[in-house]
Structures are given as structure tokens and as C-alpha cells.
């Protein structure tokens, strides 16, 4: 629960979704066109990569140029290391090439990147430290990529715990939270082999958890991108870009309304949060009162 009803700072959470992450760039374009400032941004997996580029001041058109790079065949570096088939070195090289060897705390916009400790199951939220380390950890899909060692911890894809990272935004000062879910599907693709069965099972578990977590966001942008590939959308960059742009433009007036009516929304949330606690107490007090009167009579 946010303590300041006058806080209209906008926090944006970008979820995981592999090559479908191009849609996030369209979301950013909608904010840019309407000249709505994003005060803080968080990302998981591909959302962490897009969020990093934006937080370090890259314009949307420039970020769109990495769309073709969000192609599994281009970022797979086979490795003989234990823990995965491929390394995240290509992702690291891309970040160094485009943004430099930089630190998270030096971003122009407050940035949080989420990963998962594969030994403890704990979520790690990076708000400082080496950018490439954090993004590579957040994108290290278990079994596919070798886990990334950071500070003595073995880290993998942040989507295992929070695929749309809303939770860091409040501590980053956000008063209004916008969450972009790339995996809002009503039906999964029919599996054709064992890998598809395993993939669907993992996605179902993550998406079930995500739907519960999304309830804490003020504005949710749910995208059904089931017709796009998780591995390669190089031929559909513009289409995916628009898949994020148009739904965000439809919600943009709601963002502006929240900024104008945040005090009212705060009171509404306060009542909603307090009533479930108070009503049972009132009923219990009435029951006790009635019981005492009957007992005395």
C-alpha cells in the first residue's frame, strides 16, 4: 500500500517473453509519443534487456534496432560449461557494444533487474552493480543457458519467481504502477514433442503465478502474443512492435487519469484494503455482544 496519495510517479514493469520482447518497445513508444515520463522501470528476462536500454537513455527507434537481435539463433553460444547448453556471452557482448561496461545505478532512469537464485529459490532485485551481469542472469533460462555467478550466488531467469516485476517499483518511488504481460494467453499451443510438453508445463506454472501478482498493479497491459515465436521474430519486428504500441495507447488515458485522480484512487485502495480486515471484526464484536446479553439474561 502506497503511503503518499499525492505520488504520481509512474513505474513500468516489463515482463519476460523471450523473442516476443519486441512488443515492449512499442509500449515505450506510446509513453514517448504522449510525453509521459517514466520515473522508474523494472524488467525480468527480455524485459530486463529492453528496460536497460531505455533506462540508459537509448531512444525507442534505437532500441527497435535490437529487435532482430532478439533471435535465439543469434544469441546462442554453445558451451561445455556445466549447468546449460549455451552461455550468455552474446548478450553480454551486445550490452557492452551498445551501452558500455556500465553500472545499474548510473542509469538515467531508476532501474531494477530481477533474477532468481537457483539454490535458494529467492528473488534477487538488482538496483546497483554491473549491468551486463544482472541482465545475463535475468535472461539465463534454466537448462538452456548456463547460470550466471554474481556475488557468489548462482542466478537464473527472474521469471521463475516474478515474470512481470511489479514488486520493486514501490520501493523505487512509484505511485502508479503499469505492468506489461507478454504471456496473457487463454490457450497454449498443442504440443508436438516432449520439449513442447515441458515448455507448456513451465509456462502454465509461471503464468498462473503471474496472474496473481498482476493484481497488485494499477494498470495491466495484457498481451496475447501466442501466434508469435519465443525464439525468432526477425520477420515480424514491426508487427510485434505494434502489438505493444496499440494496447498501450488504449490504456494511456487511464495512466493520465490515474495521475489526476491518484488521491481518490488512494482512498479507494485504502478502503478496499481495510474493509476485509474490519468487517469480520465488526461481526465478531456483534456476536460477542449478543452472546453476552443472552448469557446475562
Short mmCIF file of the C-alpha atoms (twelve columns), coordinates in Angstrom:
data_MODEL
# 
_entry.id   MODEL 
# 
loop_
_atom_site.group_PDB 
_atom_site.id 
_atom_site.type_symbol 
_atom_site.label_atom_id 
_atom_site.label_alt_id 
_atom_site.label_comp_id 
_atom_site.label_asym_id 
_atom_site.label_seq_id 
_atom_site.Cartn_x 
_atom_site.Cartn_y 
_atom_site.Cartn_z 
_atom_site.pdbx_PDB_model_num 
ATOM 1   C CA . UNK A 1   0.000   0.000   0.000   1 
ATOM 2   C CA . UNK A 2   1.484   3.355   -1.033  1 
ATOM 3   C CA . UNK A 3   1.735   5.829   1.823   1 
ATOM 4   C CA . UNK A 4   1.668   9.022   -0.238  1 
ATOM 5   C CA . UNK A 5   -1.669  9.659   -2.015  1 
ATOM 6   C CA . UNK A 6   -0.106  12.574  -3.913  1 
ATOM 7   C CA . UNK A 7   2.590   10.416  -5.502  1 
ATOM 8   C CA . UNK A 8   2.008   10.331  -9.273  1 
ATOM 9   C CA . UNK A 9   5.423   8.946   -10.215 1 
ATOM 10  C CA . UNK A 10  4.988   6.227   -12.847 1 
ATOM 11  C CA . UNK A 11  6.698   2.865   -12.545 1 
ATOM 12  C CA . UNK A 12  6.752   0.466   -15.500 1 
ATOM 13  C CA . UNK A 13  7.286   -3.310  -15.179 1 
ATOM 14  C CA . UNK A 14  8.339   -5.200  -18.319 1 
ATOM 15  C CA . UNK A 15  7.819   -8.960  -18.212 1 
ATOM 16  C CA . UNK A 16  9.670   -11.897 -19.720 1 
ATOM 17  C CA . UNK A 17  8.748   -13.476 -23.023 1 
ATOM 18  C CA . UNK A 18  11.956  -14.220 -24.968 1 
ATOM 19  C CA . UNK A 19  11.777  -13.038 -28.610 1 
ATOM 20  C CA . UNK A 20  8.310   -11.594 -28.020 1 
ATOM 21  C CA . UNK A 21  10.001  -8.817  -26.035 1 
ATOM 22  C CA . UNK A 22  9.937   -6.606  -29.133 1 
ATOM 23  C CA . UNK A 23  6.376   -5.686  -28.053 1 
ATOM 24  C CA . UNK A 24  7.851   -3.854  -25.037 1 
ATOM 25  C CA . UNK A 25  9.448   -1.358  -27.401 1 
ATOM 26  C CA . UNK A 26  6.009   -0.454  -28.771 1 
ATOM 27  C CA . UNK A 27  4.797   0.148   -25.206 1 
ATOM 28  C CA . UNK A 28  7.672   2.564   -24.639 1 
ATOM 29  C CA . UNK A 29  6.829   4.356   -27.900 1 
ATOM 30  C CA . UNK A 30  3.291   5.042   -26.630 1 
ATOM 31  C CA . UNK A 31  4.674   6.716   -23.496 1 
ATOM 32  C CA . UNK A 32  7.159   8.663   -25.578 1 
ATOM 33  C CA . UNK A 33  4.522   9.903   -28.045 1 
ATOM 34  C CA . UNK A 34  2.244   11.109  -25.257 1 
ATOM 35  C CA . UNK A 35  5.243   12.701  -23.499 1 
ATOM 36  C CA . UNK A 36  4.501   10.801  -20.288 1 
ATOM 37  C CA . UNK A 37  7.603   10.437  -18.164 1 
ATOM 38  C CA . UNK A 38  8.502   7.035   -16.741 1 
ATOM 39  C CA . UNK A 39  10.145  7.639   -13.371 1 
ATOM 40  C CA . UNK A 40  11.331  4.083   -12.714 1 
ATOM 41  C CA . UNK A 41  11.427  0.850   -14.679 1 
ATOM 42  C CA . UNK A 42  11.905  -2.813  -13.814 1 
ATOM 43  C CA . UNK A 43  12.434  -5.839  -16.014 1 
ATOM 44  C CA . UNK A 44  12.658  -9.598  -15.999 1 
ATOM 45  C CA . UNK A 45  14.435  -11.638 -18.697 1 
ATOM 46  C CA . UNK A 46  13.925  -9.912  -22.086 1 
ATOM 47  C CA . UNK A 47  12.074  -7.183  -20.179 1 
ATOM 48  C CA . UNK A 48  15.313  -6.544  -18.286 1 
ATOM 49  C CA . UNK A 49  17.192  -6.091  -21.566 1 
ATOM 50  C CA . UNK A 50  14.665  -3.635  -23.041 1 
ATOM 51  C CA . UNK A 51  14.316  -1.781  -19.718 1 
ATOM 52  C CA . UNK A 52  18.098  -1.380  -19.524 1 
ATOM 53  C CA . UNK A 53  18.378  0.168   -22.975 1 
ATOM 54  C CA . UNK A 54  15.567  2.617   -22.181 1 
ATOM 55  C CA . UNK A 55  16.872  3.451   -18.697 1 
ATOM 56  C CA . UNK A 56  20.280  4.294   -20.159 1 
ATOM 57  C CA . UNK A 57  18.753  6.844   -22.495 1 
ATOM 58  C CA . UNK A 58  18.505  4.978   -25.776 1 
ATOM 59  C CA . UNK A 59  15.600  6.342   -27.894 1 
ATOM 60  C CA . UNK A 60  12.843  3.938   -28.890 1 
ATOM 61  C CA . UNK A 61  13.899  3.811   -32.565 1 
ATOM 62  C CA . UNK A 62  17.386  2.826   -31.470 1 
ATOM 63  C CA . UNK A 63  16.073  0.096   -29.179 1 
ATOM 64  C CA . UNK A 64  13.955  -1.240  -32.043 1 
ATOM 65  C CA . UNK A 65  17.181  -1.958  -33.916 1 
ATOM 66  C CA . UNK A 66  17.954  -4.745  -31.413 1 
ATOM 67  C CA . UNK A 67  14.668  -6.437  -32.379 1 
ATOM 68  C CA . UNK A 68  16.418  -8.582  -34.962 1 
ATOM 69  C CA . UNK A 69  18.999  -9.493  -32.319 1 
ATOM 70  C CA . UNK A 70  16.235  -10.988 -30.152 1 
ATOM 71  C CA . UNK A 71  16.684  -14.159 -32.133 1 
ATOM 72  C CA . UNK A 72  17.691  -17.292 -30.279 1 
ATOM 73  C CA . UNK A 73  19.974  -18.453 -33.086 1 
ATOM 74  C CA . UNK A 74  21.968  -15.200 -32.818 1 
ATOM 75  C CA . UNK A 75  22.498  -15.270 -29.063 1 
ATOM 76  C CA . UNK A 76  23.262  -18.969 -28.604 1 
ATOM 77  C CA . UNK A 77  26.912  -19.657 -27.866 1 
ATOM 78  C CA . UNK A 78  27.431  -23.388 -27.351 1 
ATOM 79  C CA . UNK A 79  29.485  -24.117 -24.264 1 
ATOM 80  C CA . UNK A 80  30.971  -27.061 -22.431 1 
ATOM 81  C CA . UNK A 81  30.283  -25.450 -19.058 1 
ATOM 82  C CA . UNK A 82  28.103  -27.268 -16.568 1 
ATOM 83  C CA . UNK A 83  24.529  -26.147 -15.981 1 
ATOM 84  C CA . UNK A 84  23.386  -25.334 -19.507 1 
ATOM 85  C CA . UNK A 85  23.905  -25.830 -23.208 1 
ATOM 86  C CA . UNK A 86  24.714  -22.222 -24.047 1 
ATOM 87  C CA . UNK A 87  26.437  -19.217 -22.478 1 
ATOM 88  C CA . UNK A 88  25.051  -15.684 -22.224 1 
ATOM 89  C CA . UNK A 89  28.242  -14.200 -23.697 1 
ATOM 90  C CA . UNK A 90  26.476  -12.894 -26.838 1 
ATOM 91  C CA . UNK A 91  24.023  -10.936 -24.669 1 
ATOM 92  C CA . UNK A 92  26.912  -9.539  -22.625 1 
ATOM 93  C CA . UNK A 93  28.777  -8.525  -25.792 1 
ATOM 94  C CA . UNK A 94  25.684  -6.741  -27.144 1 
ATOM 95  C CA . UNK A 95  25.246  -4.732  -23.935 1 
ATOM 96  C CA . UNK A 96  28.943  -3.782  -23.873 1 
ATOM 97  C CA . UNK A 97  28.777  -2.748  -27.529 1 
ATOM 98  C CA . UNK A 98  25.655  -0.594  -27.195 1 
ATOM 99  C CA . UNK A 99  25.748  0.692   -23.604 1 
ATOM 100 C CA . UNK A 100 29.299  0.070   -22.451 1 
ATOM 101 C CA . UNK A 101 30.589  -1.654  -19.329 1 
ATOM 102 C CA . UNK A 102 28.240  0.283   -17.050 1 
ATOM 103 C CA . UNK A 103 26.623  0.009   -13.656 1 
ATOM 104 C CA . UNK A 104 22.885  -0.119  -12.939 1 
ATOM 105 C CA . UNK A 105 22.934  2.809   -10.530 1 
ATOM 106 C CA . UNK A 106 24.286  5.071   -13.293 1 
ATOM 107 C CA . UNK A 107 21.124  4.752   -15.417 1 
ATOM 108 C CA . UNK A 108 19.220  7.926   -16.378 1 
ATOM 109 C CA . UNK A 109 16.001  6.324   -15.078 1 
ATOM 110 C CA . UNK A 110 15.886  4.338   -11.852 1 
ATOM 111 C CA . UNK A 111 16.295  0.693   -12.926 1 
ATOM 112 C CA . UNK A 112 15.666  -2.705  -11.301 1 
ATOM 113 C CA . UNK A 113 16.548  -6.079  -12.811 1 
ATOM 114 C CA . UNK A 114 15.165  -9.326  -11.389 1 
ATOM 115 C CA . UNK A 115 16.837  -12.738 -11.273 1 
ATOM 116 C CA . UNK A 116 16.358  -15.965 -9.299  1 
ATOM 117 C CA . UNK A 117 18.841  -17.748 -7.029  1 
ATOM 118 C CA . UNK A 118 18.604  -21.350 -8.292  1 
ATOM 119 C CA . UNK A 119 19.865  -22.722 -4.961  1 
ATOM 120 C CA . UNK A 120 17.517  -20.906 -2.583  1 
ATOM 121 C CA . UNK A 121 14.614  -20.018 -4.893  1 
ATOM 122 C CA . UNK A 122 14.966  -16.421 -3.717  1 
ATOM 123 C CA . UNK A 123 14.302  -13.428 -5.940  1 
ATOM 124 C CA . UNK A 124 17.243  -11.070 -6.367  1 
ATOM 125 C CA . UNK A 125 16.498  -7.486  -7.331  1 
ATOM 126 C CA . UNK A 126 19.481  -5.651  -8.754  1 
ATOM 127 C CA . UNK A 127 19.402  -1.886  -8.365  1 
ATOM 128 C CA . UNK A 128 23.147  -1.486  -8.424  1 
ATOM 129 C CA . UNK A 129 26.127  -3.405  -9.724  1 
ATOM 130 C CA . UNK A 130 27.339  -4.443  -13.155 1 
ATOM 131 C CA . UNK A 131 24.544  -4.110  -15.722 1 
ATOM 132 C CA . UNK A 132 25.639  -6.931  -18.022 1 
ATOM 133 C CA . UNK A 133 25.946  -9.386  -15.104 1 
ATOM 134 C CA . UNK A 134 22.422  -8.634  -13.908 1 
ATOM 135 C CA . UNK A 135 20.779  -8.767  -17.359 1 
ATOM 136 C CA . UNK A 136 22.562  -12.003 -18.302 1 
ATOM 137 C CA . UNK A 137 21.443  -13.559 -15.016 1 
ATOM 138 C CA . UNK A 138 17.863  -12.416 -15.563 1 
ATOM 139 C CA . UNK A 139 17.843  -13.926 -19.080 1 
ATOM 140 C CA . UNK A 140 19.517  -17.250 -18.197 1 
ATOM 141 C CA . UNK A 141 16.660  -19.687 -18.872 1 
ATOM 142 C CA . UNK A 142 17.341  -22.804 -16.725 1 
ATOM 143 C CA . UNK A 143 18.578  -25.782 -18.713 1 
ATOM 144 C CA . UNK A 144 19.179  -23.665 -21.802 1 
ATOM 145 C CA . UNK A 145 21.688  -21.087 -20.569 1 
ATOM 146 C CA . UNK A 146 24.465  -21.607 -18.049 1 
ATOM 147 C CA . UNK A 147 23.569  -19.902 -14.736 1 
ATOM 148 C CA . UNK A 148 25.396  -16.651 -14.024 1 
ATOM 149 C CA . UNK A 149 27.536  -16.296 -10.910 1 
ATOM 150 C CA . UNK A 150 27.126  -12.920 -9.196  1 
ATOM 151 C CA . UNK A 151 28.471  -12.273 -5.704  1 
ATOM 152 C CA . UNK A 152 28.878  -15.975 -5.023  1 
ATOM 153 C CA . UNK A 153 25.272  -16.756 -5.934  1 
ATOM 154 C CA . UNK A 154 24.088  -18.917 -8.829  1 
ATOM 155 C CA . UNK A 155 21.443  -16.985 -10.732 1 
ATOM 156 C CA . UNK A 156 18.943  -17.791 -13.482 1 
ATOM 157 C CA . UNK A 157 15.880  -16.310 -15.188 1 
ATOM 158 C CA . UNK A 158 13.920  -13.979 -12.900 1 
ATOM 159 C CA . UNK A 159 10.637  -15.188 -14.392 1 
ATOM 160 C CA . UNK A 160 10.649  -18.233 -12.132 1 
ATOM 161 C CA . UNK A 161 9.647   -16.002 -9.206  1 
ATOM 162 C CA . UNK A 162 8.166   -12.853 -10.761 1 
ATOM 163 C CA . UNK A 163 7.833   -12.765 -14.519 1 
ATOM 164 C CA . UNK A 164 6.340   -9.257  -14.510 1 
ATOM 165 C CA . UNK A 165 8.375   -7.492  -11.794 1 
ATOM 166 C CA . UNK A 166 5.867   -5.182  -10.117 1 
ATOM 167 C CA . UNK A 167 7.182   -5.644  -6.577  1 
ATOM 168 C CA . UNK A 168 10.362  -3.498  -6.895  1 
ATOM 169 C CA . UNK A 169 8.502   -0.422  -8.181  1 
ATOM 170 C CA . UNK A 170 7.005   0.805   -4.888  1 
ATOM 171 C CA . UNK A 171 10.435  0.882   -3.202  1 
ATOM 172 C CA . UNK A 172 11.738  2.754   -6.243  1 
ATOM 173 C CA . UNK A 173 9.248   5.544   -5.542  1 
ATOM 174 C CA . UNK A 174 6.415   4.678   -7.943  1 
ATOM 175 C CA . UNK A 175 2.940   5.907   -7.054  1 
ATOM 176 C CA . UNK A 176 1.291   4.450   -10.181 1 
ATOM 177 C CA . UNK A 177 2.382   1.047   -11.465 1 
ATOM 178 C CA . UNK A 178 1.944   -0.153  -15.044 1 
ATOM 179 C CA . UNK A 179 2.624   -3.836  -15.796 1 
ATOM 180 C CA . UNK A 180 3.160   -5.323  -19.265 1 
ATOM 181 C CA . UNK A 181 2.474   -9.064  -19.519 1 
ATOM 182 C CA . UNK A 182 3.679   -10.696 -22.739 1 
ATOM 183 C CA . UNK A 183 2.144   -14.069 -21.865 1 
ATOM 184 C CA . UNK A 184 -1.541  -13.350 -21.402 1 
ATOM 185 C CA . UNK A 185 -2.863  -16.379 -23.295 1 
ATOM 186 C CA . UNK A 186 -6.102  -18.302 -22.826 1 
ATOM 187 C CA . UNK A 187 -4.782  -21.399 -24.553 1 
ATOM 188 C CA . UNK A 188 -1.325  -22.838 -25.128 1 
ATOM 189 C CA . UNK A 189 -0.102  -24.323 -28.378 1 
ATOM 190 C CA . UNK A 190 -0.767  -28.016 -28.870 1 
ATOM 191 C CA . UNK A 191 2.482   -29.838 -28.032 1 
ATOM 192 C CA . UNK A 192 4.140   -31.801 -30.812 1 
ATOM 193 C CA . UNK A 193 7.008   -33.313 -28.861 1 
ATOM 194 C CA . UNK A 194 8.387   -33.791 -25.345 1 
ATOM 195 C CA . UNK A 195 10.087  -30.397 -25.370 1 
ATOM 196 C CA . UNK A 196 6.757   -28.704 -26.125 1 
ATOM 197 C CA . UNK A 197 5.072   -30.538 -23.249 1 
ATOM 198 C CA . UNK A 198 7.800   -29.434 -20.813 1 
ATOM 199 C CA . UNK A 199 7.731   -25.875 -22.189 1 
ATOM 200 C CA . UNK A 200 3.953   -25.622 -21.801 1 
ATOM 201 C CA . UNK A 201 4.103   -27.021 -18.281 1 
ATOM 202 C CA . UNK A 202 6.696   -24.408 -17.210 1 
ATOM 203 C CA . UNK A 203 4.757   -21.578 -18.875 1 
ATOM 204 C CA . UNK A 204 1.488   -22.651 -17.229 1 
ATOM 205 C CA . UNK A 205 3.130   -22.592 -13.785 1 
ATOM 206 C CA . UNK A 206 4.757   -19.192 -14.370 1 
ATOM 207 C CA . UNK A 207 1.615   -17.652 -15.882 1 
ATOM 208 C CA . UNK A 208 -0.569  -18.912 -13.008 1 
ATOM 209 C CA . UNK A 209 1.747   -17.177 -10.558 1 
ATOM 210 C CA . UNK A 210 1.915   -14.044 -12.725 1 
ATOM 211 C CA . UNK A 211 -1.875  -13.598 -12.894 1 
ATOM 212 C CA . UNK A 212 -1.999  -13.441 -9.097  1 
ATOM 213 C CA . UNK A 213 0.893   -10.972 -8.944  1 
ATOM 214 C CA . UNK A 214 -0.632  -8.697  -11.594 1 
ATOM 215 C CA . UNK A 215 -3.486  -7.872  -9.199  1 
ATOM 216 C CA . UNK A 216 -1.111  -5.559  -7.331  1 
ATOM 217 C CA . UNK A 217 -0.522  -3.365  -10.400 1 
ATOM 218 C CA . UNK A 218 -2.632  -0.262  -11.001 1 
ATOM 219 C CA . UNK A 219 -2.759  -0.697  -14.778 1 
ATOM 220 C CA . UNK A 220 -2.133  -4.005  -16.556 1 
ATOM 221 C CA . UNK A 221 -1.405  -4.298  -20.262 1 
ATOM 222 C CA . UNK A 222 -2.115  -7.970  -21.097 1 
ATOM 223 C CA . UNK A 223 -0.791  -9.072  -24.481 1 
ATOM 224 C CA . UNK A 224 -1.796  -12.322 -26.178 1 
ATOM 225 C CA . UNK A 225 1.213   -12.981 -28.399 1 
ATOM 226 C CA . UNK A 226 0.594   -16.710 -28.802 1 
ATOM 227 C CA . UNK A 227 0.891   -16.528 -32.594 1 
ATOM 228 C CA . UNK A 228 4.477   -15.275 -32.321 1 
ATOM 229 C CA . UNK A 229 7.597   -17.324 -31.695 1 
ATOM 230 C CA . UNK A 230 9.572   -17.458 -28.465 1 
ATOM 231 C CA . UNK A 231 12.782  -17.965 -30.414 1 
ATOM 232 C CA . UNK A 232 12.749  -15.872 -33.602 1 
ATOM 233 C CA . UNK A 233 10.524  -12.993 -34.752 1 
ATOM 234 C CA . UNK A 234 13.045  -11.326 -37.051 1 
ATOM 235 C CA . UNK A 235 10.449  -11.222 -39.856 1 
ATOM 236 C CA . UNK A 236 7.747   -9.810  -37.559 1 
ATOM 237 C CA . UNK A 237 9.598   -6.991  -35.787 1 
ATOM 238 C CA . UNK A 238 7.196   -4.252  -36.906 1 
ATOM 239 C CA . UNK A 239 4.090   -6.356  -36.188 1 
ATOM 240 C CA . UNK A 240 5.258   -7.194  -32.665 1 
ATOM 241 C CA . UNK A 241 6.207   -3.569  -32.088 1 
ATOM 242 C CA . UNK A 242 2.607   -2.585  -32.896 1 
ATOM 243 C CA . UNK A 243 1.268   -5.388  -30.665 1 
ATOM 244 C CA . UNK A 244 2.704   -3.417  -27.758 1 
ATOM 245 C CA . UNK A 245 2.052   0.080   -29.100 1 
ATOM 246 C CA . UNK A 246 -1.703  -0.117  -29.790 1 
ATOM 247 C CA . UNK A 247 -2.808  -1.723  -26.464 1 
ATOM 248 C CA . UNK A 248 -0.663  0.764   -24.514 1 
ATOM 249 C CA . UNK A 249 -2.150  3.686   -26.441 1 
ATOM 250 C CA . UNK A 250 -5.621  2.419   -25.470 1 
ATOM 251 C CA . UNK A 251 -4.554  2.447   -21.800 1 
ATOM 252 C CA . UNK A 252 -2.624  5.716   -21.908 1 
ATOM 253 C CA . UNK A 253 -5.649  7.854   -20.987 1 
ATOM 254 C CA . UNK A 254 -6.086  5.674   -17.933 1 
ATOM 255 C CA . UNK A 255 -2.496  6.431   -16.952 1 
ATOM 256 C CA . UNK A 256 -3.240  10.161  -17.262 1 
ATOM 257 C CA . UNK A 257 -6.488  9.726   -15.307 1 
ATOM 258 C CA . UNK A 258 -4.579  7.980   -12.523 1 
ATOM 259 C CA . UNK A 259 -2.160  10.904  -12.376 1 
ATOM 260 C CA . UNK A 260 -5.067  13.343  -11.989 1 
ATOM 261 C CA . UNK A 261 -7.156  11.227  -9.607  1 
ATOM 262 C CA . UNK A 262 -4.482  9.495   -7.561  1 
ATOM 263 C CA . UNK A 263 -5.845  10.839  -4.259  1 
ATOM 264 C CA . UNK A 264 -9.267  9.311   -4.980  1 
ATOM 265 C CA . UNK A 265 -7.687  6.025   -6.022  1 
ATOM 266 C CA . UNK A 266 -5.601  6.016   -2.864  1 
ATOM 267 C CA . UNK A 267 -8.727  6.355   -0.694  1 
ATOM 268 C CA . UNK A 268 -10.452 3.609   -2.695  1 
ATOM 269 C CA . UNK A 269 -7.492  1.252   -2.225  1 
ATOM 270 C CA . UNK A 270 -7.298  2.118   1.466   1 
ATOM 271 C CA . UNK A 271 -10.978 1.253   1.960   1 
ATOM 272 C CA . UNK A 272 -10.585 -1.933  -0.064  1 
ATOM 273 C CA . UNK A 273 -7.577  -2.950  1.980   1 
ATOM 274 C CA . UNK A 274 -9.100  -2.149  5.372   1 
ATOM 275 C CA . UNK A 275 -12.649 -3.438  4.903   1 
ATOM 276 C CA . UNK A 276 -11.768 -7.154  4.621   1 
ATOM 277 C CA . UNK A 277 -9.983  -6.810  7.953   1 
ATOM 278 C CA . UNK A 278 -12.611 -4.710  9.723   1 
ATOM 279 C CA . UNK A 279 -15.828 -6.443  8.631   1 
ATOM 280 C CA . UNK A 280 -15.043 -9.796  10.298  1 
ATOM 281 C CA . UNK A 281 -14.020 -7.911  13.446  1 
ATOM 282 C CA . UNK A 282 -17.340 -5.998  13.475  1 
ATOM 283 C CA . UNK A 283 -19.290 -9.242  13.009  1 
ATOM 284 C CA . UNK A 284 -17.305 -10.889 15.784  1 
ATOM 285 C CA . UNK A 285 -17.968 -7.948  18.100  1 
ATOM 286 C CA . UNK A 286 -21.709 -8.180  17.353  1 
ATOM 287 C CA . UNK A 287 -21.691 -11.919 18.020  1 
ATOM 288 C CA . UNK A 288 -19.914 -11.376 21.341  1 
ATOM 289 C CA . UNK A 289 -22.351 -8.620  22.285  1 
ATOM 290 C CA . UNK A 290 -25.381 -10.809 21.510  1 
ATOM 291 C CA . UNK A 291 -23.854 -13.779 23.357  1 
ATOM 292 C CA . UNK A 292 -23.138 -11.647 26.443  1 
ATOM 293 C CA . UNK A 293 -26.713 -10.324 26.532  1 
ATOM 294 C CA . UNK A 294 -28.145 -13.843 26.208  1 
ATOM 295 C CA . UNK A 295 -25.777 -15.125 28.876  1 
ATOM 296 C CA . UNK A 296 -26.722 -12.336 31.270  1 
ATOM 297 C CA . UNK A 297 -30.453 -12.892 30.705  1 
# 
